[in-house]
CSV table of C-alpha atoms and ligand atoms in Angstrom, one decimal:
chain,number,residue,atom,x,y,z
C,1,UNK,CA,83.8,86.5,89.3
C,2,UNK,CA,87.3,87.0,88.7
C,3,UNK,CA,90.0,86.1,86.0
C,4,UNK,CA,93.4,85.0,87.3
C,5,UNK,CA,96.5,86.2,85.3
C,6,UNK,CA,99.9,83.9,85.7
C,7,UNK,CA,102.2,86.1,84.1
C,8,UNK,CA,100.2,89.1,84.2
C,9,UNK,CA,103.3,91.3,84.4
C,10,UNK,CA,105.2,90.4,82.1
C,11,UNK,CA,105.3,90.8,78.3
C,12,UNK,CA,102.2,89.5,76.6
C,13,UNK,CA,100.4,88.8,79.8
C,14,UNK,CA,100.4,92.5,80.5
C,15,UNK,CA,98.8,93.3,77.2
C,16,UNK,CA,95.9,90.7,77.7
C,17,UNK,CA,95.1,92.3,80.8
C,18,UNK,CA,95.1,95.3,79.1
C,19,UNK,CA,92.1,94.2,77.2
C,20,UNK,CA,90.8,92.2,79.7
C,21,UNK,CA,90.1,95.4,81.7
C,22,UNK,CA,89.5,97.2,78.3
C,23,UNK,CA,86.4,94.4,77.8
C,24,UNK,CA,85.0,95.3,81.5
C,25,UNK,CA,86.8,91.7,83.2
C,26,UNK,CA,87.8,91.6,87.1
C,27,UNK,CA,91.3,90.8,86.7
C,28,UNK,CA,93.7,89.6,89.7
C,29,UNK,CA,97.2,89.1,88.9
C,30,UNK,CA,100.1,86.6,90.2
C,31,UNK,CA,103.4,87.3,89.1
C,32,UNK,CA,106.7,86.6,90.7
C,33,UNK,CA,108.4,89.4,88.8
C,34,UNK,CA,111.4,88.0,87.5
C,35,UNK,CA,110.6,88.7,84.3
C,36,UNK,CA,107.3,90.7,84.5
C,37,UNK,CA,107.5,94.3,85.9
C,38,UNK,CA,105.4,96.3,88.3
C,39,UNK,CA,104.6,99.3,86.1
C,40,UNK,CA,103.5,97.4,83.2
C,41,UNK,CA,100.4,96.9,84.7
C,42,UNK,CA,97.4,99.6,86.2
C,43,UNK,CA,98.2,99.9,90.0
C,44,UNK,CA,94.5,99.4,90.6
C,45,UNK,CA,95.1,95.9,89.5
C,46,UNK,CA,95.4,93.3,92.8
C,47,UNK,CA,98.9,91.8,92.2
C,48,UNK,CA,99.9,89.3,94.1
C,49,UNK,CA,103.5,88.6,93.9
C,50,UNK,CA,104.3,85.1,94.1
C,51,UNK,CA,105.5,81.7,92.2
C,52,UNK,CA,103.3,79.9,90.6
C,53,UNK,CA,105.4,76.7,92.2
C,54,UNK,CA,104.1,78.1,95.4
C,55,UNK,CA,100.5,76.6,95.6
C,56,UNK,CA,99.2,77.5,99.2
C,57,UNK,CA,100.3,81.0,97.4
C,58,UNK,CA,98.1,80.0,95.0
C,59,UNK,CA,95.3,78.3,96.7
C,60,UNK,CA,94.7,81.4,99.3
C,61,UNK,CA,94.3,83.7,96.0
C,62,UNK,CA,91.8,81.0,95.1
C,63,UNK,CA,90.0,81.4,98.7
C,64,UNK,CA,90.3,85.3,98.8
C,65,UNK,CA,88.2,85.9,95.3
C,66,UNK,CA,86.0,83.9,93.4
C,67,UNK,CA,88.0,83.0,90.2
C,68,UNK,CA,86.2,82.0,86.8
C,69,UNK,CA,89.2,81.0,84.5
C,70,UNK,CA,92.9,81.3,84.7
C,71,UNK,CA,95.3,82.9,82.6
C,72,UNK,CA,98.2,80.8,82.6
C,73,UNK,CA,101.3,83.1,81.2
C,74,UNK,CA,104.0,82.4,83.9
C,75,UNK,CA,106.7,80.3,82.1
C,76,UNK,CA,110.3,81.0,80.7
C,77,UNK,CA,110.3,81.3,77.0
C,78,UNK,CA,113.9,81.0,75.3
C,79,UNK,CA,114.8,78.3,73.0
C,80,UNK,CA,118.2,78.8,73.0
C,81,UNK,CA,118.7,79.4,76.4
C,82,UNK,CA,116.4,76.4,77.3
C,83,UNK,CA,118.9,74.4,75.2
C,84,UNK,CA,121.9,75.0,77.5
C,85,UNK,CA,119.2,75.1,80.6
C,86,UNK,CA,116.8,72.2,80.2
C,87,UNK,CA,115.7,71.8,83.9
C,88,UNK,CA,115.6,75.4,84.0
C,89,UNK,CA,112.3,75.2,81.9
C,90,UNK,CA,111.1,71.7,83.2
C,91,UNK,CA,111.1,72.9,86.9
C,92,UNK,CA,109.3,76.3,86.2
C,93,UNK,CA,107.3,75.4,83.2
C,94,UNK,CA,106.5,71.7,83.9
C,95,UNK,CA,106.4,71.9,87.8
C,96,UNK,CA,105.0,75.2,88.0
C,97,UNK,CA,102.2,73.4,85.7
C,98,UNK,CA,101.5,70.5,87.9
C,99,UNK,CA,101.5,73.4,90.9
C,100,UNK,CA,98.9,75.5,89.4
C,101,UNK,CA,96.8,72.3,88.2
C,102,UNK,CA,96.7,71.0,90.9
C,103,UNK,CA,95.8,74.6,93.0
C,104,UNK,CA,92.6,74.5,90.7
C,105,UNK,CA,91.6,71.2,91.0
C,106,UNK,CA,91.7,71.3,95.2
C,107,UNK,CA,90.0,75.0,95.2
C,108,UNK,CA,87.3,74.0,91.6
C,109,UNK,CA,88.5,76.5,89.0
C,110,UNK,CA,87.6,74.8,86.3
C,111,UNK,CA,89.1,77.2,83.4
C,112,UNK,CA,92.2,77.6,81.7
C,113,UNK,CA,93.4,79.3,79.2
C,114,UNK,CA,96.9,78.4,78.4
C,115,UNK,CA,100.4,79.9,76.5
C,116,UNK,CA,101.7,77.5,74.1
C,117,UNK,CA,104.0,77.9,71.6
C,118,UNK,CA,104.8,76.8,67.5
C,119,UNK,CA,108.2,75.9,69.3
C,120,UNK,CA,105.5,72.4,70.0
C,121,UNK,CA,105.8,71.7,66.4
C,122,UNK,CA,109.8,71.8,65.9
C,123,UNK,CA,110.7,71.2,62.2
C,124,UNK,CA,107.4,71.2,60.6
C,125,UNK,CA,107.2,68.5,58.0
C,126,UNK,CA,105.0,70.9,55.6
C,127,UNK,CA,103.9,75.0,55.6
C,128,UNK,CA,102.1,76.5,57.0
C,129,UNK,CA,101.8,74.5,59.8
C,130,UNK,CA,98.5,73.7,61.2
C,131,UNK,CA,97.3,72.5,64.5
C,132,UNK,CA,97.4,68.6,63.7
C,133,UNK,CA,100.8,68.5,61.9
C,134,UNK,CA,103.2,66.4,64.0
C,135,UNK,CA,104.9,67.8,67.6
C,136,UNK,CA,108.3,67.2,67.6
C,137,UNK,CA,110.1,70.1,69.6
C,138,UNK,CA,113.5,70.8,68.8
C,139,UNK,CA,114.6,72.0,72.2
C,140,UNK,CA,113.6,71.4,76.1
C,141,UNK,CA,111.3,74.8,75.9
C,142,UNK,CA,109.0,73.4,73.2
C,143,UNK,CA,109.6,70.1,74.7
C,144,UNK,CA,108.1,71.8,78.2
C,145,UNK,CA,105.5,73.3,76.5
C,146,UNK,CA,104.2,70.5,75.1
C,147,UNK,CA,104.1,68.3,78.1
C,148,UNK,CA,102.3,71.1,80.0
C,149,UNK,CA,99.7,70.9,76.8
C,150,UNK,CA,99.6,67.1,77.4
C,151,UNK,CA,98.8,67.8,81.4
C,152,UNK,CA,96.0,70.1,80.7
C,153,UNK,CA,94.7,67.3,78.2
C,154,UNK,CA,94.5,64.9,81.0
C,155,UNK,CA,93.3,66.5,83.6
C,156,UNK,CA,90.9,67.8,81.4
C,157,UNK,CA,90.0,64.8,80.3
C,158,UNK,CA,90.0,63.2,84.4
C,159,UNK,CA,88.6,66.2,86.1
C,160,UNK,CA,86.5,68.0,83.8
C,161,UNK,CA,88.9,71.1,83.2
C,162,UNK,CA,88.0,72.7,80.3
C,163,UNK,CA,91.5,74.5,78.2
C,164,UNK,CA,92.3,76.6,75.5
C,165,UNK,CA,95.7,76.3,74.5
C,166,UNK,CA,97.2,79.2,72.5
C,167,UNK,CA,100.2,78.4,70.1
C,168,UNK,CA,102.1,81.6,69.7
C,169,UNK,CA,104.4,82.2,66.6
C,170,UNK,CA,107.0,84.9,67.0
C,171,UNK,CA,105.2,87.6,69.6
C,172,UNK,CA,106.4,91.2,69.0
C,173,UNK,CA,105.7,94.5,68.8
C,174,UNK,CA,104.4,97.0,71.4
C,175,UNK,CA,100.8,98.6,72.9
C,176,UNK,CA,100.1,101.4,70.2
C,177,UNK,CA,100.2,104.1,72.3
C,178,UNK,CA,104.0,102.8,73.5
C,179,UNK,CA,102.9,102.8,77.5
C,180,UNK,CA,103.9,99.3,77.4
C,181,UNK,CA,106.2,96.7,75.6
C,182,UNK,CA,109.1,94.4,76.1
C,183,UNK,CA,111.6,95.0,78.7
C,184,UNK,CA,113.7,91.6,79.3
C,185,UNK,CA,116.8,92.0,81.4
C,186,UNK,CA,119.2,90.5,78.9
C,187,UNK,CA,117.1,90.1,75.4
C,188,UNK,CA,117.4,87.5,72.9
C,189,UNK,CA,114.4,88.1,70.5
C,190,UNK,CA,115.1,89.1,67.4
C,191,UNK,CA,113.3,92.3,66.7
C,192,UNK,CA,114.6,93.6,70.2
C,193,UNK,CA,117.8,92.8,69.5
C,194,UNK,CA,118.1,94.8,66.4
C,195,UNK,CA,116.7,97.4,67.5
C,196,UNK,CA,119.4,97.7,70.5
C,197,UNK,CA,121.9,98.5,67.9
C,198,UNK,CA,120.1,102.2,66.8
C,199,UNK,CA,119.2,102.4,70.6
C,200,UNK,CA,123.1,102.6,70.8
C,201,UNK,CA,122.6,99.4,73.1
C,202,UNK,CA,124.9,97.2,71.1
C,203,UNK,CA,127.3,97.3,68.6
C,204,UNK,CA,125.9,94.7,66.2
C,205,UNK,CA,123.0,92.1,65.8
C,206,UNK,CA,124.4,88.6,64.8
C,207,UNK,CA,122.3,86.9,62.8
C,208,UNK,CA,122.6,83.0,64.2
C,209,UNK,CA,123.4,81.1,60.7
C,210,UNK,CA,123.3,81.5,57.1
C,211,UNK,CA,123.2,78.4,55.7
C,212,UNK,CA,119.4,77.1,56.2
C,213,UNK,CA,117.8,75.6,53.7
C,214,UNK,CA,115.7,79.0,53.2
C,215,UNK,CA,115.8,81.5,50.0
C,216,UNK,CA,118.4,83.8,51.7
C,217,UNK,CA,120.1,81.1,54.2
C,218,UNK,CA,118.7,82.4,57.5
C,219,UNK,CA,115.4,81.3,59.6
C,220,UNK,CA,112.2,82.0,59.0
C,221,UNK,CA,109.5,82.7,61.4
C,222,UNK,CA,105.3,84.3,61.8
C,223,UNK,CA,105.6,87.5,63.6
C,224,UNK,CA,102.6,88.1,65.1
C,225,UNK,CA,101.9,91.4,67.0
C,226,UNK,CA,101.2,91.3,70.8
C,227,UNK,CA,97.9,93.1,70.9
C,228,UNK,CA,96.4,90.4,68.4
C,229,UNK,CA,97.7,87.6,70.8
C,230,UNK,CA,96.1,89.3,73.3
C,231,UNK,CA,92.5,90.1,71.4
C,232,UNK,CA,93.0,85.7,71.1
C,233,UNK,CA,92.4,85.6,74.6
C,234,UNK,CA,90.0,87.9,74.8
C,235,UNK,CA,87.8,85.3,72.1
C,236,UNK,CA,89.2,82.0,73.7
C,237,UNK,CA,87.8,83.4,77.0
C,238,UNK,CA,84.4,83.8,74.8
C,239,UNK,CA,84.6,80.5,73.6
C,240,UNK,CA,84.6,78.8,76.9
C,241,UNK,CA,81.7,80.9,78.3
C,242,UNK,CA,79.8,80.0,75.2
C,243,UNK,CA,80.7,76.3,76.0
C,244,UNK,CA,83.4,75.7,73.9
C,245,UNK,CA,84.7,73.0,73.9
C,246,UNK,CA,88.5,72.0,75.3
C,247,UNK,CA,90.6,73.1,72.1
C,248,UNK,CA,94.1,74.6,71.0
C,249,UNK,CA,94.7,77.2,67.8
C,250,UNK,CA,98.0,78.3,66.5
C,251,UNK,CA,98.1,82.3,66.3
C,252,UNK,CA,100.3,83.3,63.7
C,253,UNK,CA,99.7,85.6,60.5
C,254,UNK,CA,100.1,83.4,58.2
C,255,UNK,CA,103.3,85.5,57.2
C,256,UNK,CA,106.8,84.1,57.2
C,257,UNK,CA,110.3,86.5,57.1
C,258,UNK,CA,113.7,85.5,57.0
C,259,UNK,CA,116.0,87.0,59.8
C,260,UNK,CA,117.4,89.0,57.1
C,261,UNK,CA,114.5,90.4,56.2
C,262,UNK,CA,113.3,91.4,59.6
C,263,UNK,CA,116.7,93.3,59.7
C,264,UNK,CA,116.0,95.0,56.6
C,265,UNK,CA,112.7,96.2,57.7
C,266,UNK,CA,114.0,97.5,61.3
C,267,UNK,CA,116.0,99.4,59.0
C,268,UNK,CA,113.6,101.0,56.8
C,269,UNK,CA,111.1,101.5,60.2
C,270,UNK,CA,114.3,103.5,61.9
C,271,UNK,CA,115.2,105.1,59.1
C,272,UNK,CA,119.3,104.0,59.1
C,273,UNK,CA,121.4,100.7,58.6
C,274,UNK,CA,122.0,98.4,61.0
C,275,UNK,CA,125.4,96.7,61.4
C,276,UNK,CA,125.4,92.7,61.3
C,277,UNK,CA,127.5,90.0,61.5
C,278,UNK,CA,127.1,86.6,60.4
C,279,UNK,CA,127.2,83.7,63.2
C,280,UNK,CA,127.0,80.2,63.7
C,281,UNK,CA,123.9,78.5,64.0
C,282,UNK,CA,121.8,78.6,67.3
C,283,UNK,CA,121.6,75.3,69.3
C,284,UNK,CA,117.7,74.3,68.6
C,285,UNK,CA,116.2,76.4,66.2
C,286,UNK,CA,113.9,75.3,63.8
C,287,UNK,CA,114.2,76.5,60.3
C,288,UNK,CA,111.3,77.7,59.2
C,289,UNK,CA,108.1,78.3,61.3
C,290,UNK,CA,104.5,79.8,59.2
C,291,UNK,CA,101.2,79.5,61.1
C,292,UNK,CA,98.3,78.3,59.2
C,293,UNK,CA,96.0,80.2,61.5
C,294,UNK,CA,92.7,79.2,60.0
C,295,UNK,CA,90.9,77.2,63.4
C,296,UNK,CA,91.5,80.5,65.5
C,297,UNK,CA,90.3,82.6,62.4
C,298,UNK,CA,87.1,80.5,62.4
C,299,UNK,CA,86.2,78.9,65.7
C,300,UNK,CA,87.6,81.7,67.9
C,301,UNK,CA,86.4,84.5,65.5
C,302,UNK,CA,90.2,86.4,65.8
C,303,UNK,CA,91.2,88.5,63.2
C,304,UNK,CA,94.8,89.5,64.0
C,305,UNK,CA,94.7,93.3,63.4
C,306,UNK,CA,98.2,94.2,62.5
C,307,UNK,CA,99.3,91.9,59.0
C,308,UNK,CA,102.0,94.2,57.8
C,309,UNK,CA,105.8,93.7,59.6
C,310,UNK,CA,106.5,96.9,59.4
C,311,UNK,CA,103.7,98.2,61.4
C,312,UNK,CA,104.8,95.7,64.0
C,313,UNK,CA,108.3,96.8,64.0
C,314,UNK,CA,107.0,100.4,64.5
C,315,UNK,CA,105.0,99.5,67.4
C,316,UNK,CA,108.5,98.1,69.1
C,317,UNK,CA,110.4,100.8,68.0
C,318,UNK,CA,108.0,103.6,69.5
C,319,UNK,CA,108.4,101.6,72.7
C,320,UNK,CA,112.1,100.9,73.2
C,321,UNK,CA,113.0,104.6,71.6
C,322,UNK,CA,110.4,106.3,74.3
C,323,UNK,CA,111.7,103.8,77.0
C,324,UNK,CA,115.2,103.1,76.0
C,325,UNK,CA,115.7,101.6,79.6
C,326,UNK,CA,112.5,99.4,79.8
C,327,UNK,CA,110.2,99.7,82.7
C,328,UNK,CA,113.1,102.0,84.5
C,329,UNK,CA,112.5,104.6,82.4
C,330,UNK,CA,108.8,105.3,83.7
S,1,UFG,N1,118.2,85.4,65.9
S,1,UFG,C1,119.3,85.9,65.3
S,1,UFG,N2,120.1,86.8,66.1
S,1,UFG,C2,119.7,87.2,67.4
S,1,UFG,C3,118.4,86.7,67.9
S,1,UFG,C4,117.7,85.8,67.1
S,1,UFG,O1,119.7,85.6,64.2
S,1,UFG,O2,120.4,87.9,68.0
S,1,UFG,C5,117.3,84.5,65.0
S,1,UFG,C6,117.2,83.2,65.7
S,1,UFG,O3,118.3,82.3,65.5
S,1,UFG,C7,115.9,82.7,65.0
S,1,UFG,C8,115.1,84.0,64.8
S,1,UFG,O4,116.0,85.0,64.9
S,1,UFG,O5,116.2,82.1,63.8
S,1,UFG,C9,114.0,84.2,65.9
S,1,UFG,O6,114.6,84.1,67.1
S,1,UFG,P1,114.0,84.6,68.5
S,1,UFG,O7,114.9,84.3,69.6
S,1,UFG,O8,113.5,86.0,68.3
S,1,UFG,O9,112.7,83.7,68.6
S,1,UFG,P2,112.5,82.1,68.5
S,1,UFG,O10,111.9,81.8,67.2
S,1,UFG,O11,113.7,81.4,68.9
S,1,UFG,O12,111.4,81.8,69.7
S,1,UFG,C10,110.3,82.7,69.9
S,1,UFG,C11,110.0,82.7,71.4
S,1,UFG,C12,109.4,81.4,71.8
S,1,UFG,C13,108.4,80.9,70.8
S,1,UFG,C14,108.8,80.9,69.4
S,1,UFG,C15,107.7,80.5,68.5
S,1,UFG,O13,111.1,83.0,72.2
S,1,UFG,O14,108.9,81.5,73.1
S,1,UFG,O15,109.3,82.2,69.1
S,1,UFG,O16,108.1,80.5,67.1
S,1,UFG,F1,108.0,79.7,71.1
C-alpha cells in the first residue's frame, strides 16, 4: 500500500517524502505546484499534478493505487498575508479540506495525518504552550487551520477516520546535504528573509515591531528544523499502524528567539552584518510562541535532532547560498 502526499512538492512536504522513501514507504504525490516545485522531489516519485479542491482528481488517484494514509501538506501558510486575504486561506485550506475528506471517505482511506500549526493557539495565555492551552487564532490562517483540525475531529469521530494532527512552530532550515530547501516565489519567513540580504537579494530585513511586550521588544517564536518535522511524520505514521489512537502534538523545541536574535545569529552563521530597519507591527502576529513539545517527545517517540539555532540557520544558509535562485538554479 501506498502513502499519499498533499503537498509533497513543496517545502516541508518534500522533506517528509524524503524520509518516507528513506524508511522504505510507497509514496505517491499530488501537488498543484503553485508553491511546491518539480525538482524538489525524486523523479521516480508518481506526481500527480493537481488541486486538492479537485476531488474526481483526487478520487481516480484513490482508484489507480491502493492508499494507506494521507499526507495532508497542501495548504497556504502566511499569517500576514492571510490577514489581508482571508478567503484566500478559507477556500484552499478549508475547502480544499472538505474536498480531500470527503475524496477519502467515498474511496475508504481511512488515514490522515495532518499539518497544523501553533498559529491554532494565537496569544498563548501561558509558556510554553501545550496542546490543551486555549485556541484562539489571531488571524484567518490559524483561524483555517483550526477549523480543518475541527473537520478531521468530526469526521473522525462520524466515520471512523483516524488523524494525527501535527502543530508546527516556526519550520526552517534546509536537507543537510543542501539538495533541497525553501524556494517561495516572494518569501516572508524570517530566516529566508534575512538571509536575502547577504544573498544580495535585498537591501534590508525589516524587522515587523519593536515594542512587544518581550525582553528586547520584538516577537518571539520555536524554530524548529524541517528534517525533525519531517522524522514527526515518520513516528505519527508509526503511531497509527500501531493503533494509535486519533491525536494531535505540537512540534517545537522547546526554544524561543526574539527576531533580533534570529538576525544576530544569521549574522554570526554568514560571517558579516546584516542591515535592518525597524517597522511597524505586522497585522496578526502573536507575540510570543514556545512549544512545550513533551506529548510528541513521549507518545510519538520524536526527538527533534537539531536543538541549536544556529545549526538550523546553517542548514538554510548552505541551501539558498548553493541555490541562490531556488529550484531554478538545479
Ligand atoms: N518578521 C520580521 N520581518 C520579516 C519577516 C518576519 O520581523 O521580514 C517577524 C514576524 O513579524 C514574526 C517573526 O518574524 O514576528 C516570524 O515570522 P514568520 O513570517 O517567519 O513566521 P510566522 O510566525 O508569522 O508564521 C510561521 C508560519 C506559519 C506557522 C507559524 C507557527 O508561516 O505557517 O510560523 O508559529 F503557523
Amino acid at each position: 500500500m501506498a502513502i499519499l502526499v498533499c503537498g509533497g512538492a513543496g517545502y516541508i512536504g518534500s522533506h517528509t517524502v524524503r524520509q518516507l522513501i528513506a524508511a522504505g514507504e510507497e509514496v505517491i504525490i499530488a501537488d498543484n505546484l503553485s508553491t511546491g516545485h518539480r525538482a524538489a522531489i525524486n523523479s521516480a516519485v508518481k506526481l500527480y499534478e493537481c488541486d486538492i479542491r479537485d476531488k474526481a482528481a483526487l478520487k481516480k488517484i484513490f482508484a489507480e493505487h491502493e492508499i494507506e494514509v494521507v499526507f495532508h501538506f497542501a495548504a497556504h501558510i502566511e499569517a500576514g498575508e492571510s490577514v489581508h486575504l482571508p478567503l484566500k486561506y478559507f477556500n484552499n485550506n478549508v475547502y480544499g479540506m472538505q474536498v480531500l475528506l470527503e475524496a477519502m471517505t467515498e474511496c475508504g482511506v481511512d488515514k490522515i495525518i495532518f499539518s497544523s500549526s501553533a498559529a491554532v493557539y494565537g496569544d498563548p495565555e501561558r509558556i510554553p504552550v501545550d496542546e490543551l492551552d486555549k485556541t484562539e487564532p489571531t488571524n484567518p490562517y490559524g483561524e483555517s487551520k483550526l477549523i480543518m483540525e475541527k473537520m478531521i475531529r468530526w469526521v473522525s469521530a462520524a466515520q471512523g477516520v483516524r488523524y494525527v494532527s501535527l502543530r508546527y512552530f516556526n519550520a526552517a532550515g534546509a536537507s543537510e546535504d543542501a539538495s533541497i530547501g525553501q524556494d517561495y516565489h516572494n518569501p516572508t519567513h524570517l530566516i529566508t528573509v534575512t538571509l536575502q540580504v547577504p544573498l544580495g537579494k535585498r537591501d534590508h530585513i525589516t524587522i515587523f515591531g519593536t515594542d512587544y511586550p518581550t525582553p528586547d521588544g520584538t516577537c518571539i517564536r520555536d524554530y524548529i528544523h524541517v528534517v525533525d518535522l519531517a522524522d514527526a511524520h515518520v513516528c505519527a505514521l508509526n503511531y497509527l499502524r500501531g493503533g494509535g489512537e486519533s491525536n494531535f502534538f505540537n512540534l517545537g523545541t522547546g526554544h524561543g528567539f526574539s527576531v533580533k536574535e534570529i538576525i544576530d545569529a544569521a549574522e554570526k552563521v554568514v560571517g558579516r552584518e546584516i542591515k535592518k530597519e525597524f517597522g511597524a507591527r505586522r497585522l496578526g502576529d502573536p507575540v510570543q510562541l514556545i512549544a512545550s513539545s513533551e506529548k510528541a517527545r513521549k507518545v510519538l517517540k520524536w526527538t527533534p535532532r537539531f536543538d541549536d539555532v544556529e545549526r538550523i540557520i546553517a542548514t538554510a544558509w548552505q541551501w539558498h547560498s548553493l541555490h541562490p535562485n531556488g529550484y531554478e538554479d538545479k
